[in-house]
C-alpha positions as MATLAB code, in Angstrom:
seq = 'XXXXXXXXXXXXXXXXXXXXXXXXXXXXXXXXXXXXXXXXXXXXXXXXXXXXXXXXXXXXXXXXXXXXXXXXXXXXXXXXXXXXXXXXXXXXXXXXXXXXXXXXXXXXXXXXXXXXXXXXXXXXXXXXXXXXXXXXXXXXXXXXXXXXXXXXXXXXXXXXXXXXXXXXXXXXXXXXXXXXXXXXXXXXXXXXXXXXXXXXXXXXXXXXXXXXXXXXXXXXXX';
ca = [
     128.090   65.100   86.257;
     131.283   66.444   87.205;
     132.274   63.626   89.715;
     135.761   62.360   89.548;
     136.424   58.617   88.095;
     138.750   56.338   89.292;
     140.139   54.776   86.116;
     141.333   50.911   85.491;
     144.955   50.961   85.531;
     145.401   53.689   88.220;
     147.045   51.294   91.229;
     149.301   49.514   88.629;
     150.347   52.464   87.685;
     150.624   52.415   83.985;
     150.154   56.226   83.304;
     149.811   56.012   79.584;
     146.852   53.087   79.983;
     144.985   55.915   82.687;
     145.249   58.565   80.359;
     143.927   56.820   77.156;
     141.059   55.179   78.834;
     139.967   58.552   80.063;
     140.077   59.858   77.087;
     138.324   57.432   75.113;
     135.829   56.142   77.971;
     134.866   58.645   80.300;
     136.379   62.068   79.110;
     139.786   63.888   80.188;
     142.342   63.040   82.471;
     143.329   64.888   85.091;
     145.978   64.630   87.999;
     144.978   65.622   91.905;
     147.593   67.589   93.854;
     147.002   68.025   97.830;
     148.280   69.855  101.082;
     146.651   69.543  104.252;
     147.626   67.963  107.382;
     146.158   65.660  110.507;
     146.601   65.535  113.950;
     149.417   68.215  113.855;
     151.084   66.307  110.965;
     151.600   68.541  107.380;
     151.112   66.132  104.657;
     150.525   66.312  100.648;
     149.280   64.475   97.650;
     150.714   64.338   94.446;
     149.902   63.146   91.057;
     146.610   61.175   92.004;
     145.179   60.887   88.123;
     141.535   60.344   87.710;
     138.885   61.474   85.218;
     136.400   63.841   84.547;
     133.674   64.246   82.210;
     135.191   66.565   78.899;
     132.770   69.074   79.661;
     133.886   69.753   83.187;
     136.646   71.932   84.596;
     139.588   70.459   86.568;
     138.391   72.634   89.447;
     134.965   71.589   89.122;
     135.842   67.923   89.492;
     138.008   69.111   92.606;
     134.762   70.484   94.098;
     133.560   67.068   94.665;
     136.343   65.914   96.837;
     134.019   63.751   99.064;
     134.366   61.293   95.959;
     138.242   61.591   95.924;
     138.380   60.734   99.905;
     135.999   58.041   99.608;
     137.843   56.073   97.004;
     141.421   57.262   98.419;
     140.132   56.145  101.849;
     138.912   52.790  100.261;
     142.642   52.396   98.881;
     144.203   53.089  102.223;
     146.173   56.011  100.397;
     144.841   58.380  103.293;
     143.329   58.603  106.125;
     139.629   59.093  106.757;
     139.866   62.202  108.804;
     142.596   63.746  106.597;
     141.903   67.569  105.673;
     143.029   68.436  102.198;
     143.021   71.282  100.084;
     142.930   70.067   96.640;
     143.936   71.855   93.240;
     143.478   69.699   89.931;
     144.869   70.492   86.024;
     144.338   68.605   83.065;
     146.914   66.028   81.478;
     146.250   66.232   77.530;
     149.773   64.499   76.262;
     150.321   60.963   75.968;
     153.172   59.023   77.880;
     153.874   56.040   76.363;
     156.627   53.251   77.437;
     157.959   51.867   73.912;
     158.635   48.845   76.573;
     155.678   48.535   77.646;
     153.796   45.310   76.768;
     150.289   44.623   75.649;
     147.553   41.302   75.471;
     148.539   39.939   71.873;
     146.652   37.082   72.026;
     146.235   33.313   73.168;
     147.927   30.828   72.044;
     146.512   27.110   73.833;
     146.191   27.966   77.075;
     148.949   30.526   77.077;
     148.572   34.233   76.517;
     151.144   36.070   74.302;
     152.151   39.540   75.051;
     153.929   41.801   72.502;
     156.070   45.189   73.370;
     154.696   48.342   71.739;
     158.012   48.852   69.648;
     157.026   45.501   68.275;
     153.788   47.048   67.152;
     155.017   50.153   65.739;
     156.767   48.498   63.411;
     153.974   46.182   61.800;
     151.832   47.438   58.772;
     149.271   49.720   59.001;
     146.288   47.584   58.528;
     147.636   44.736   60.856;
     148.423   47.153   63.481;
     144.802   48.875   63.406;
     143.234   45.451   63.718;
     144.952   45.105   67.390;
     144.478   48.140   68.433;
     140.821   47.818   67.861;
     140.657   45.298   70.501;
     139.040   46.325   73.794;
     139.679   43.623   76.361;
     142.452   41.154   77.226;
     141.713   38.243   79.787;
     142.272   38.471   83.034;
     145.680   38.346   84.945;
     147.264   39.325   81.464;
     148.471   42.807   80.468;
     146.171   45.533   78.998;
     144.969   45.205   75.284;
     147.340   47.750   73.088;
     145.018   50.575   72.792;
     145.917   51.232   76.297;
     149.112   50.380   76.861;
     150.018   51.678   73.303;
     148.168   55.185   73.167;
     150.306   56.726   70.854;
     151.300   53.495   68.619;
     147.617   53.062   68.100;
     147.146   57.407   66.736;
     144.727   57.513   70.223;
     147.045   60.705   70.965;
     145.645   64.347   69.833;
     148.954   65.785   68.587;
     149.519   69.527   69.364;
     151.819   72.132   68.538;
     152.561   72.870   71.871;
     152.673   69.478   73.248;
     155.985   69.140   75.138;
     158.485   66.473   75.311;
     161.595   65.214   77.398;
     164.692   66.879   75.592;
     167.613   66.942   77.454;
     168.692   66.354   81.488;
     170.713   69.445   82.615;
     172.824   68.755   85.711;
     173.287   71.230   88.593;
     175.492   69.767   91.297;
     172.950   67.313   92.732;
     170.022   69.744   91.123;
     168.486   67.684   87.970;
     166.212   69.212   85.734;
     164.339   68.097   82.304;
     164.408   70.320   79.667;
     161.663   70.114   77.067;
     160.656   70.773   73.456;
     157.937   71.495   71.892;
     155.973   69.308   68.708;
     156.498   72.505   66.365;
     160.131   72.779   67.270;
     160.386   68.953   66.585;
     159.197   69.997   62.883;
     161.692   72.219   62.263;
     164.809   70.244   62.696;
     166.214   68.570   59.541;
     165.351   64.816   58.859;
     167.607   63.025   60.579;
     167.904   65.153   63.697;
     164.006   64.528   63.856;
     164.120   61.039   63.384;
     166.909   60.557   66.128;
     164.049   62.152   68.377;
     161.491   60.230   67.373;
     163.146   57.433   68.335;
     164.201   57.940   71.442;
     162.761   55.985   74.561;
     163.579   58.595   76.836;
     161.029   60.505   79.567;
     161.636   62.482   82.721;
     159.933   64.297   85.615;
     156.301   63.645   83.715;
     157.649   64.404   80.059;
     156.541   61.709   77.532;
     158.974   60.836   74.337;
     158.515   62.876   71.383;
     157.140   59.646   69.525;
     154.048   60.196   72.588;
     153.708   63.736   72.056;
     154.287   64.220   68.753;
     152.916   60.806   67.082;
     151.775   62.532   63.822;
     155.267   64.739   63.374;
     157.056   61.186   64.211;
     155.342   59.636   61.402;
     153.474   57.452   63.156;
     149.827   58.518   61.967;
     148.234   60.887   60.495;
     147.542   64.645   61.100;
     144.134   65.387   61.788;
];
């Protein structure tokens, strides 16, 4: 089954939640670029994430792109008679928001949300307990697992997994220039740890603390 998944999370757009429930739920996630045009019109898709079964190729979930219109169509993201060539590629790095916020838990009648930095910090044991948790009530954010990925070591750290290193400036021209997790392990201590903690991300690149959780110190290597 190589059909394309619309994951929980995708219209809110919380891009670290989409990924991690692929990956834990349904398989890998991928993003959905598009050109085509109607009526005349030239028109193109970018970034649509969904998910495909682990065992699948991007390009084999891309060959069911009935799927993709029906649910896009559904959305009202494009039109039904829209004709789209469609590439896919796979999205293996997390992108966590250390701002983000997360379903702590319920208090009365009120529900208590916490910030992932607020997590990282808390003991080991303590923070494995919430990140166990696999639902959070309605109308309230997303348990931490998802909005957390990398806080709660759901991240598969990589040596090539890249992250947002510097902006370089170019008249009105900016670019993001990235690093890699194995050049993040060569810098000295505290040059590493000023990385790490960094809340920074650009054009798609996660923090280093997302890419890199187990260089960061934030769980193990396995």
């Amino acid at each position: 089954d190589c059909d394309l998944k619309r994951p929980r999370g995708f219209l809110e757009g919380r891009l670290g939640a989409v990924q991690s429930i692929c990956e834990n739920v349904y398989g890998n996630y991928i993003e959905i670029d598009g050109v085509g045009n109607i009526n005349g019109t030239d028109l193109s898709v970018m970034n649509i994430p969904f998910c495909l079964n682990s065992s699948c190729d991007p390009e084999d979930g891309v060959f069911h792109y009935n799927y993709l219109f029906t649910h896009l169509a559904e959305d009202g993201l494009i039109p039904n008679n829209l004709q789209l060539t469609l590439s896919g590629r796979e999205r293996e790095i997390c992108d966590e928001d250390l701002e983000a916020s997360f379903f702590f838990r319920m208090e009365g009648n009120d529900a208590l949300e916490r910030k992932c930095k607020w997590l990282r910090r808390r003991p080991a044991a303590f923070k494995q307990r919430i990140c166990n948790r696999m639902r959070s009530p309605r109308g309230t954010p997303l348990p931490a697992r998802f909005s957390c990925p990398a806080t709660c070591c759901l991240c598969q750290e990589k040596p090539n997994n890249r992250f947002f290193f510097k902006k370089k400036v170019e008249g009105e021209i900016q670019t993001a220039l990235s690093k890699n997790c194995r050049w993040l392990n060569r810098q000295n201590p505290s040059r590493k740890e000023r990385f790490c903690r960094r809340n920074l991300r650009m054009h798609g690149l996660p923090t280093a603390s997302s890419a890199c959780p187990a260089s960061c110190g934030h769980c193990p290597h396995v």
